[in-house]
mmCIF file of C-alpha atoms in Angstrom:
data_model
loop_
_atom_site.group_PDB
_atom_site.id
_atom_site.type_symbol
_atom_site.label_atom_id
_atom_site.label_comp_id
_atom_site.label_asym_id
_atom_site.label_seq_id
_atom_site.Cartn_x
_atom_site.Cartn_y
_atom_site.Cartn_z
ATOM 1 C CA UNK A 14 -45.306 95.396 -7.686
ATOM 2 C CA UNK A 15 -47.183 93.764 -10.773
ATOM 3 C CA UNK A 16 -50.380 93.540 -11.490
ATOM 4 C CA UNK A 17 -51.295 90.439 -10.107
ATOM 5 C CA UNK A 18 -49.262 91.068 -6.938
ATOM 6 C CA UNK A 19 -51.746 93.894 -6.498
ATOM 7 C CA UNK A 20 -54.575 91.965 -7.066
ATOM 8 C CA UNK A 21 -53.629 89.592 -4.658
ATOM 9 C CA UNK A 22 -53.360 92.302 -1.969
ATOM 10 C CA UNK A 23 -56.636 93.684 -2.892
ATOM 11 C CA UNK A 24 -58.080 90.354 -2.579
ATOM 12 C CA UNK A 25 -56.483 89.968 0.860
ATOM 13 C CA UNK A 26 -57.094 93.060 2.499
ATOM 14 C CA UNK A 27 -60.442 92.738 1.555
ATOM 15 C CA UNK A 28 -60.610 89.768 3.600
ATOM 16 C CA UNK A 29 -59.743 90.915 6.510
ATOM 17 C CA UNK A 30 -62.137 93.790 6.471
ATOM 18 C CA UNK A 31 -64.823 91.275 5.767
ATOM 19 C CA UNK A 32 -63.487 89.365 8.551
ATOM 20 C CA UNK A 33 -62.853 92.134 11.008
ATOM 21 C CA UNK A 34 -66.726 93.242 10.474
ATOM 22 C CA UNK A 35 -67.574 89.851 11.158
ATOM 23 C CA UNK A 36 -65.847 89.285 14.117
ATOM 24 C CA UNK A 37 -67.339 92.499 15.475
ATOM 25 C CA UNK A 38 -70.949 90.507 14.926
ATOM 26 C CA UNK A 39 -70.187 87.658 16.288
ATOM 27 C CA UNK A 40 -68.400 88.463 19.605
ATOM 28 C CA UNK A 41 -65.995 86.705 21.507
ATOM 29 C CA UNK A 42 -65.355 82.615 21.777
ATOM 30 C CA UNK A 43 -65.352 80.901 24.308
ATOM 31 C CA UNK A 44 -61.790 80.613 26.774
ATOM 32 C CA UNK A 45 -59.689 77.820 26.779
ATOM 33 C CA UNK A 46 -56.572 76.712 28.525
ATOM 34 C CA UNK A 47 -53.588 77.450 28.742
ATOM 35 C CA UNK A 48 -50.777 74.778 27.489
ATOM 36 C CA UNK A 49 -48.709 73.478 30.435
ATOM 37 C CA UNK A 50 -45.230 71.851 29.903
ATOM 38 C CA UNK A 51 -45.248 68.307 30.851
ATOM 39 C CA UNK A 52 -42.399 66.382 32.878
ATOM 40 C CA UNK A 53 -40.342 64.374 30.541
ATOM 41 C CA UNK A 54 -42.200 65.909 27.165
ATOM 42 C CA UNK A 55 -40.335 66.313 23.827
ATOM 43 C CA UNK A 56 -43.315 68.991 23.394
ATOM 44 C CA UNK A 57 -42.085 72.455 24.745
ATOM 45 C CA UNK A 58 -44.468 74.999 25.927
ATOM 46 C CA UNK A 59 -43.208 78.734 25.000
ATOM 47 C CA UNK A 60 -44.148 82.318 25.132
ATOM 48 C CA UNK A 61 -43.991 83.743 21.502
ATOM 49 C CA UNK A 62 -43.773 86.777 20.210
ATOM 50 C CA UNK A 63 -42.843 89.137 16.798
ATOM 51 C CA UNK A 64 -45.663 87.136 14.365
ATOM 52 C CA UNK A 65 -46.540 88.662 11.063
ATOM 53 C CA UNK A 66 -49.478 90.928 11.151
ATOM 54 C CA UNK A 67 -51.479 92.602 8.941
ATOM 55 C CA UNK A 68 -50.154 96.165 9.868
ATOM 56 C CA UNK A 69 -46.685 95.231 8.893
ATOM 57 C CA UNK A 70 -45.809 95.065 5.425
ATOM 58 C CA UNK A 71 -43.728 91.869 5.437
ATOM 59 C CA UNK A 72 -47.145 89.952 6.209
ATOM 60 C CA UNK A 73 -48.159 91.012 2.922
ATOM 61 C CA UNK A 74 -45.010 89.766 0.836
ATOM 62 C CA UNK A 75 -45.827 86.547 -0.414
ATOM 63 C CA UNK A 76 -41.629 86.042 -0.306
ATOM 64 C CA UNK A 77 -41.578 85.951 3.521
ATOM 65 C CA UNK A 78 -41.824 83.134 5.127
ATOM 66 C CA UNK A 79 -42.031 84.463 8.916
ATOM 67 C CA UNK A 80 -45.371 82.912 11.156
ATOM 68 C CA UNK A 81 -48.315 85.194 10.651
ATOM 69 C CA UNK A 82 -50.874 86.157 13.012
ATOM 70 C CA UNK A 83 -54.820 87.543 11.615
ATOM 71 C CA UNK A 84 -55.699 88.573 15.502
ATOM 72 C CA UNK A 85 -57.736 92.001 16.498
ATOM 73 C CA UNK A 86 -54.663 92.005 19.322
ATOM 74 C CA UNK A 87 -51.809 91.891 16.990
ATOM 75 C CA UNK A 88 -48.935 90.824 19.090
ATOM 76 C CA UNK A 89 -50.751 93.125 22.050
ATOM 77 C CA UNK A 90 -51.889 90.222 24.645
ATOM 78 C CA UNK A 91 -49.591 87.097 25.703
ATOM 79 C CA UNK A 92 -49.361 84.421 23.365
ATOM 80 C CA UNK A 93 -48.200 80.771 23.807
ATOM 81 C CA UNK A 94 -47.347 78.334 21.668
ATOM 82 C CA UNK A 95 -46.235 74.491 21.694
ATOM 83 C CA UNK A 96 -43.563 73.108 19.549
ATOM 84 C CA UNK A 97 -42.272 69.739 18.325
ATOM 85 C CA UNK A 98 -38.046 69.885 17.680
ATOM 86 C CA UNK A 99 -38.900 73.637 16.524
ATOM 87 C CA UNK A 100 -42.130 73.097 14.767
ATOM 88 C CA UNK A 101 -44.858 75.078 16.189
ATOM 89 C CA UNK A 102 -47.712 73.293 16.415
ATOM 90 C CA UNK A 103 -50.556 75.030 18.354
ATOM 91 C CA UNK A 104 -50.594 78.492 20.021
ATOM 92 C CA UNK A 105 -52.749 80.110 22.281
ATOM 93 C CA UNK A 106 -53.585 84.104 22.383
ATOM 94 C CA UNK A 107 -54.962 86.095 25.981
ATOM 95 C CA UNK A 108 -58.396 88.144 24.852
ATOM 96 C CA UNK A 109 -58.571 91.737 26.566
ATOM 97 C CA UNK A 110 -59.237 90.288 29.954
ATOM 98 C CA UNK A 111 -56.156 87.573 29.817
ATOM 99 C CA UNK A 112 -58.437 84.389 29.166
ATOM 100 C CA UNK A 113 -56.613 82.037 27.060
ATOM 101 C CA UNK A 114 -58.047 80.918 23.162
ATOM 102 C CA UNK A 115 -56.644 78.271 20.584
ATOM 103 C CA UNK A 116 -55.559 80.281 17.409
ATOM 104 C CA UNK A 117 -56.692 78.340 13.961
ATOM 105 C CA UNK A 118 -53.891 77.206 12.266
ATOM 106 C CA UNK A 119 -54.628 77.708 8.607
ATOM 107 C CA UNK A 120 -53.231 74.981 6.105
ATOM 108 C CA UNK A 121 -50.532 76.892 4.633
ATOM 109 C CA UNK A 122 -49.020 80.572 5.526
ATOM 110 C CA UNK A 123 -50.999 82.638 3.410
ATOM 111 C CA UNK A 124 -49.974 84.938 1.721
ATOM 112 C CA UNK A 125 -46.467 83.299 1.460
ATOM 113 C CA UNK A 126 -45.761 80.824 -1.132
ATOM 114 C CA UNK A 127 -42.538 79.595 -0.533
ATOM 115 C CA UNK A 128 -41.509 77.183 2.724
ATOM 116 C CA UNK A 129 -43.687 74.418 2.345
ATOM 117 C CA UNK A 130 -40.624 72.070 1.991
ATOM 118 C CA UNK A 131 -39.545 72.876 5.537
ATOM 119 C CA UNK A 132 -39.843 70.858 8.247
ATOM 120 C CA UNK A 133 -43.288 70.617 9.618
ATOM 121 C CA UNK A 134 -44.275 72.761 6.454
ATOM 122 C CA UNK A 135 -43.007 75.831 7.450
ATOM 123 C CA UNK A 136 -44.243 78.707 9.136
ATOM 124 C CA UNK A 137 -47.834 78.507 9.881
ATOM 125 C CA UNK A 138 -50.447 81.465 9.848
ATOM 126 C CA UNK A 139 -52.586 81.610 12.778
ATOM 127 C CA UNK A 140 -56.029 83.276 13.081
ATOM 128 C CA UNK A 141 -57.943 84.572 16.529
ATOM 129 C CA UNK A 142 -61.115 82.072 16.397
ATOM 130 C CA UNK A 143 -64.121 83.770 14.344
ATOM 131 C CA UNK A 144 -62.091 86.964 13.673
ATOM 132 C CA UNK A 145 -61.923 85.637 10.074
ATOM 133 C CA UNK A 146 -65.370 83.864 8.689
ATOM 134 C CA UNK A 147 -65.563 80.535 8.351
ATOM 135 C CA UNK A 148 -61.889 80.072 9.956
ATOM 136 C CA UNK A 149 -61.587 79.239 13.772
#
């Protein structure tokens, strides 16, 4: 790994530290709803699971290009997303009691830097709302 791949990394998981301690502060947001699949809609309504997180080391490869999820339930609770022809565009993650809240979709998939040509703009990143400061 170079030197500025390490940095990176550093930078990173020093985030998410930050963030985690935040999070802790601030408690939890507000529910919200559950997506429902409408009649007749070119929008599909999905369960999802197998995102990116921060305890696996592909999330940290700036090479992958799988969706990534910043979320103190990891893959744990239920989450549901809604797509476009294969583009996810929202998803939705259960809190410890099962009540529904929209994920932030961050602008690009960070830490990857590759995909942005793909339909949609690739893979997104998704964080649980104020798990990460100033995100959500």
């Amino acid at each position: 790994m170079t030197s500025i791949a390490r940095s990176i990394t550093r930078i990173t998981a020093t985030a998410a530290v930050a963030g985690a301690a935040l999070a802790l502060a601030t408690g939890a947001a507000a529910a919200d709803d559950w997506p429902v699949q409408q009649p007749n809609s070119p929008v599909s309504v999905f369960e999802a699971e197998g995102f990116l997180t921060p305890t696996d080391l592909d999330y940290w490869n700036p090479l992958n290009t799988g969706y990534r999820l910043t979320s103190p339930y990891g893959n744990s609770t239920r989450i549901v997303c809604t797509a476009f022809h294969g583009v996810i565009m929202e998803c939705y993650q259960a809190d410890r009691d099962g009540n529904p809240h929209r994920l932030a979709r961050l602008p690009f998939n960070f830490p990857n830097i590759t995909g942005s040509s793909q339909p949609g703009g690739g893979p997104s990143h998704f964080v649980y709302p104020g798990y990460l400061p100033g995100v959500g």
